[in-house]
mmCIF file of C-alpha atoms in Angstrom:
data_model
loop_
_atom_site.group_PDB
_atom_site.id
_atom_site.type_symbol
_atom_site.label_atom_id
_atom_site.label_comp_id
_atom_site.label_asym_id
_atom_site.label_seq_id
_atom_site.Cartn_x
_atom_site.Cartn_y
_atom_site.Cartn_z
ATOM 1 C CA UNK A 5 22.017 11.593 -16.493
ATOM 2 C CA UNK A 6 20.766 14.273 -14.376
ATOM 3 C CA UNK A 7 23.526 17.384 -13.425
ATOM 4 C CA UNK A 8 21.187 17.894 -10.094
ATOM 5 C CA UNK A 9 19.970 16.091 -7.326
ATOM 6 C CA UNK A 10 16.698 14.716 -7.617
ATOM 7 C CA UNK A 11 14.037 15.105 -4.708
ATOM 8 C CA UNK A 12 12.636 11.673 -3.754
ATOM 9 C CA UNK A 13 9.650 11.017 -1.722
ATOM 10 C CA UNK A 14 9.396 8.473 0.233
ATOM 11 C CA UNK A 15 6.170 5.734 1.408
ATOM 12 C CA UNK A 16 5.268 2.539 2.560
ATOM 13 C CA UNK A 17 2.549 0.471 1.537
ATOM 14 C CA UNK A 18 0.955 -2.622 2.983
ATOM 15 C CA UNK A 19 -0.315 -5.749 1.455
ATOM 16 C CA UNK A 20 -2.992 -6.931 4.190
ATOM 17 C CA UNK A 21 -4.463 -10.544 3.444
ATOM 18 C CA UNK A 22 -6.210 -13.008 4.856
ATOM 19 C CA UNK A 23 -5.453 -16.700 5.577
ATOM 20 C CA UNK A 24 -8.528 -17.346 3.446
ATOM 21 C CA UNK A 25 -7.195 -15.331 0.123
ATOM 22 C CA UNK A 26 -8.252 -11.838 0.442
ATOM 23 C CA UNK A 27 -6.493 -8.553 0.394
ATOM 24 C CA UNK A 28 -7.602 -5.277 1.932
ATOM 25 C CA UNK A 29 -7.687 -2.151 -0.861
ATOM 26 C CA UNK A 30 -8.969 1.467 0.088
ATOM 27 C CA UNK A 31 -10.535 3.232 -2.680
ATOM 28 C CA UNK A 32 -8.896 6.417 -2.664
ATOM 29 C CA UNK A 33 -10.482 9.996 -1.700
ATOM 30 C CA UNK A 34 -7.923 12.242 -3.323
ATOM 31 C CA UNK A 35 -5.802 12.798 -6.220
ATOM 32 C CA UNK A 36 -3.807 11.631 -8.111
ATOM 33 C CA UNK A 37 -5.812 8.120 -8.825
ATOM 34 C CA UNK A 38 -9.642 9.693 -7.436
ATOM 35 C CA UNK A 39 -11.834 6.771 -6.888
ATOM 36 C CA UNK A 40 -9.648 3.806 -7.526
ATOM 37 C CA UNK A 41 -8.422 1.152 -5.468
ATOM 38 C CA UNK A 42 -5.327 1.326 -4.166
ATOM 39 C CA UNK A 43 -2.854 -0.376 -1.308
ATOM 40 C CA UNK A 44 -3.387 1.375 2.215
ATOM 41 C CA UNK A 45 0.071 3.239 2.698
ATOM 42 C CA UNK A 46 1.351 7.004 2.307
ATOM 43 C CA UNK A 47 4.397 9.234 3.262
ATOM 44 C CA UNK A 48 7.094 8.445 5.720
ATOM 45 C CA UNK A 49 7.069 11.049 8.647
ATOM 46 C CA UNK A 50 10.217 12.700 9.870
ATOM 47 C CA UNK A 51 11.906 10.583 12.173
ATOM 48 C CA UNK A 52 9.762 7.776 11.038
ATOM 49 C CA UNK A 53 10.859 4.110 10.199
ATOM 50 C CA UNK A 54 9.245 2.619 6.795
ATOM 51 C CA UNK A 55 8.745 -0.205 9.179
ATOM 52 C CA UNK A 56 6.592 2.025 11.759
ATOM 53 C CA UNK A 57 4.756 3.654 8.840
ATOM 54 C CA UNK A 58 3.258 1.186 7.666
ATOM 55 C CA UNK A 59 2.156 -0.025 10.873
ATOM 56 C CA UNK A 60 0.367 3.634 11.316
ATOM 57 C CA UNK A 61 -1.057 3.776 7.587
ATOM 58 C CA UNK A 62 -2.812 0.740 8.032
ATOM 59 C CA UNK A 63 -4.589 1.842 10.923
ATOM 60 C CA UNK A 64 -5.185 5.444 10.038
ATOM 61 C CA UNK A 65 -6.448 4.412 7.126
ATOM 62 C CA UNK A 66 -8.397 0.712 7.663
ATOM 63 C CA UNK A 67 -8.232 0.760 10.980
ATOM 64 C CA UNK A 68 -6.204 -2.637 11.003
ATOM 65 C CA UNK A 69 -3.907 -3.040 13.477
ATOM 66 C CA UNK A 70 -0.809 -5.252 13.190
ATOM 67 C CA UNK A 71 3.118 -4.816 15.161
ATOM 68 C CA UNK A 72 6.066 -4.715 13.018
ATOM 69 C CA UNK A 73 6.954 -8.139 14.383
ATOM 70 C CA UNK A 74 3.876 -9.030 11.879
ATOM 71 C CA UNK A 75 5.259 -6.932 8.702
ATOM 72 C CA UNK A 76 7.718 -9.235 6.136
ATOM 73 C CA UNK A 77 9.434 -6.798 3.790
ATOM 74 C CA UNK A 78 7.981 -8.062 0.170
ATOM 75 C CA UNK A 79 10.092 -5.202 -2.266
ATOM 76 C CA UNK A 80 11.259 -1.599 -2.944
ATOM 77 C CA UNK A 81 9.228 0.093 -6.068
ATOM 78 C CA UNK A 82 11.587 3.057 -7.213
ATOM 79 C CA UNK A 83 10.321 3.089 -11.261
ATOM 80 C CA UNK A 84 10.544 7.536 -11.975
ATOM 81 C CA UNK A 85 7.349 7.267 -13.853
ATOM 82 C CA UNK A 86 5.461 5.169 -11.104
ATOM 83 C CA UNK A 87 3.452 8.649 -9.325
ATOM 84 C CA UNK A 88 2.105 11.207 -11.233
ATOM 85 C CA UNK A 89 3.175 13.817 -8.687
ATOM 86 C CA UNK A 90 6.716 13.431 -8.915
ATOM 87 C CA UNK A 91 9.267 10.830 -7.748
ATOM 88 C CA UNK A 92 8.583 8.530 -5.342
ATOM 89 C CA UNK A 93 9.955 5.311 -3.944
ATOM 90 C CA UNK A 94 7.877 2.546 -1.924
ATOM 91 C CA UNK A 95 9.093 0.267 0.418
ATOM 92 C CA UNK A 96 6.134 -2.253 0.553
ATOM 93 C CA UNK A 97 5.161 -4.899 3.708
ATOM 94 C CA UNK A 98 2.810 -8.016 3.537
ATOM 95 C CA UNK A 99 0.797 -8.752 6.754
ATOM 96 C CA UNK A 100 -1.086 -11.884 7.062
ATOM 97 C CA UNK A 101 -4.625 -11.234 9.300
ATOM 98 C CA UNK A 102 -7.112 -13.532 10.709
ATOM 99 C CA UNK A 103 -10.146 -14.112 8.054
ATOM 100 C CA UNK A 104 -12.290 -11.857 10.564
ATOM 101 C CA UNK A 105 -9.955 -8.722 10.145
ATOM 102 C CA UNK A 106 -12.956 -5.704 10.392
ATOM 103 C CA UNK A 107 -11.407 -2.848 8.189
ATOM 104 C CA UNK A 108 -13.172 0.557 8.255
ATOM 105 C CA UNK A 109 -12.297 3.439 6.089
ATOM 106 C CA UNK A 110 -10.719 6.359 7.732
ATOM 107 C CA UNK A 111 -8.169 8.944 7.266
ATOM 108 C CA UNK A 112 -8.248 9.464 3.956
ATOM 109 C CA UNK A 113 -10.059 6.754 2.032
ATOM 110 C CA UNK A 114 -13.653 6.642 0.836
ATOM 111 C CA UNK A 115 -14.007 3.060 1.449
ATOM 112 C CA UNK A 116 -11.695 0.095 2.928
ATOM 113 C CA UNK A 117 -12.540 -3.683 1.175
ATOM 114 C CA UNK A 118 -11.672 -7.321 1.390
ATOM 115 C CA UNK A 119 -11.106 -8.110 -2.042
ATOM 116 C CA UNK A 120 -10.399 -11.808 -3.362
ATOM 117 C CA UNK A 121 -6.839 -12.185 -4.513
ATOM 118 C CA UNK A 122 -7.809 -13.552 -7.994
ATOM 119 C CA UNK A 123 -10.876 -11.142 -8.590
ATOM 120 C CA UNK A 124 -9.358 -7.651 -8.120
ATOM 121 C CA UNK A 125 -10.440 -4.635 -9.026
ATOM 122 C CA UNK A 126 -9.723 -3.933 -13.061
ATOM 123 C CA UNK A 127 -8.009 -0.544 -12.487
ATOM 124 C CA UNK A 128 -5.524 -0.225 -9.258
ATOM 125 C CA UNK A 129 -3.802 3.261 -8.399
ATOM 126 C CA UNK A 130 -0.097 3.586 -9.321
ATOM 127 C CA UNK A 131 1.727 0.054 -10.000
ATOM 128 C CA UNK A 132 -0.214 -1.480 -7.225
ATOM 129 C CA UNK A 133 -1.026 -4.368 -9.445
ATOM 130 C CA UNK A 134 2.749 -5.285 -10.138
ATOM 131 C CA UNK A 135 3.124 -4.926 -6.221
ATOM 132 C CA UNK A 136 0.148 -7.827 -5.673
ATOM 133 C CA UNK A 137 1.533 -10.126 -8.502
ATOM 134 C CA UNK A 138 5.267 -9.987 -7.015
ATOM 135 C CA UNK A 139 3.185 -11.171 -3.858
ATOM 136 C CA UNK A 140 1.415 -13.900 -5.433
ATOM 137 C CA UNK A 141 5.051 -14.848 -6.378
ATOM 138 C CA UNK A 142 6.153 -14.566 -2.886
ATOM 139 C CA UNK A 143 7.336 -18.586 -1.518
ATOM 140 C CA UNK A 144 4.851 -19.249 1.455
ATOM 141 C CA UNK A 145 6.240 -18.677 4.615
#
């Protein structure tokens, strides 16, 4: 065990899909993870709700908008090895969207996608794959 505090980052992600099977990646602009696909999310602001974050990452960065009301909580990801840049801990959100959902890159992704639930990228950013199978698992709601 550690004999000093650890610092611990804290993000949300969100798991977008569609009624018809499809989830919403971003391919990411910067490092760590360059140019793979990853779940739309990022860093908890000051003052800022995990909830509410996710709300705002998915628009910054799709430009998808859903209310909190919309957001079921799907897990916590806290594995110490899970960023390259240091320890950080994920609270994670599914949203279901009409088939229709437009999604537009912004903020800081190269590109925003519809991808089908059972053809995926090969490579996701991070554990993002574990995150979309514990989803699959999820009981319908």
């Amino acid at each position: 065990m550690a004999d000093h505090p650890e610092n611990i980052r804290y993000t949300a992600d969100v798991v977008a899909v569609t009624e018809d099977g499809r989830v919403l990646l971003i391919k990411r602009g910067w490092d760590p993870y360059e140019g793979h696909w990853a779940l739309p999310g990022g860093h908890v602001d000051c003052g800022e709700t995990g909830l509410r974050a996710a709300v705002r990452e998915l628009e910054e960065e799709t430009g998808v908008r859903v209310t909190e009301d919309e957001l079921r909580l799907v897990g916590v990801w806290d594995q110490p090895d899970r960023d390259p840049r240091g320890r950080y801990v994920t609270v994670t959100y599914l949203a279901t969207v009409p088939a229709d959902t437009r999604a537009t890159a912004g903020d800081d992704a190269r590109d925003a996608r519809w991808w089908p639930l059972t053809g995926l990228p090969e490579r996701l950013a991070f554990d993002h794959a574990d995150i979309l199978a514990a989803v699959l698992r999820l009981p319908a709601s």
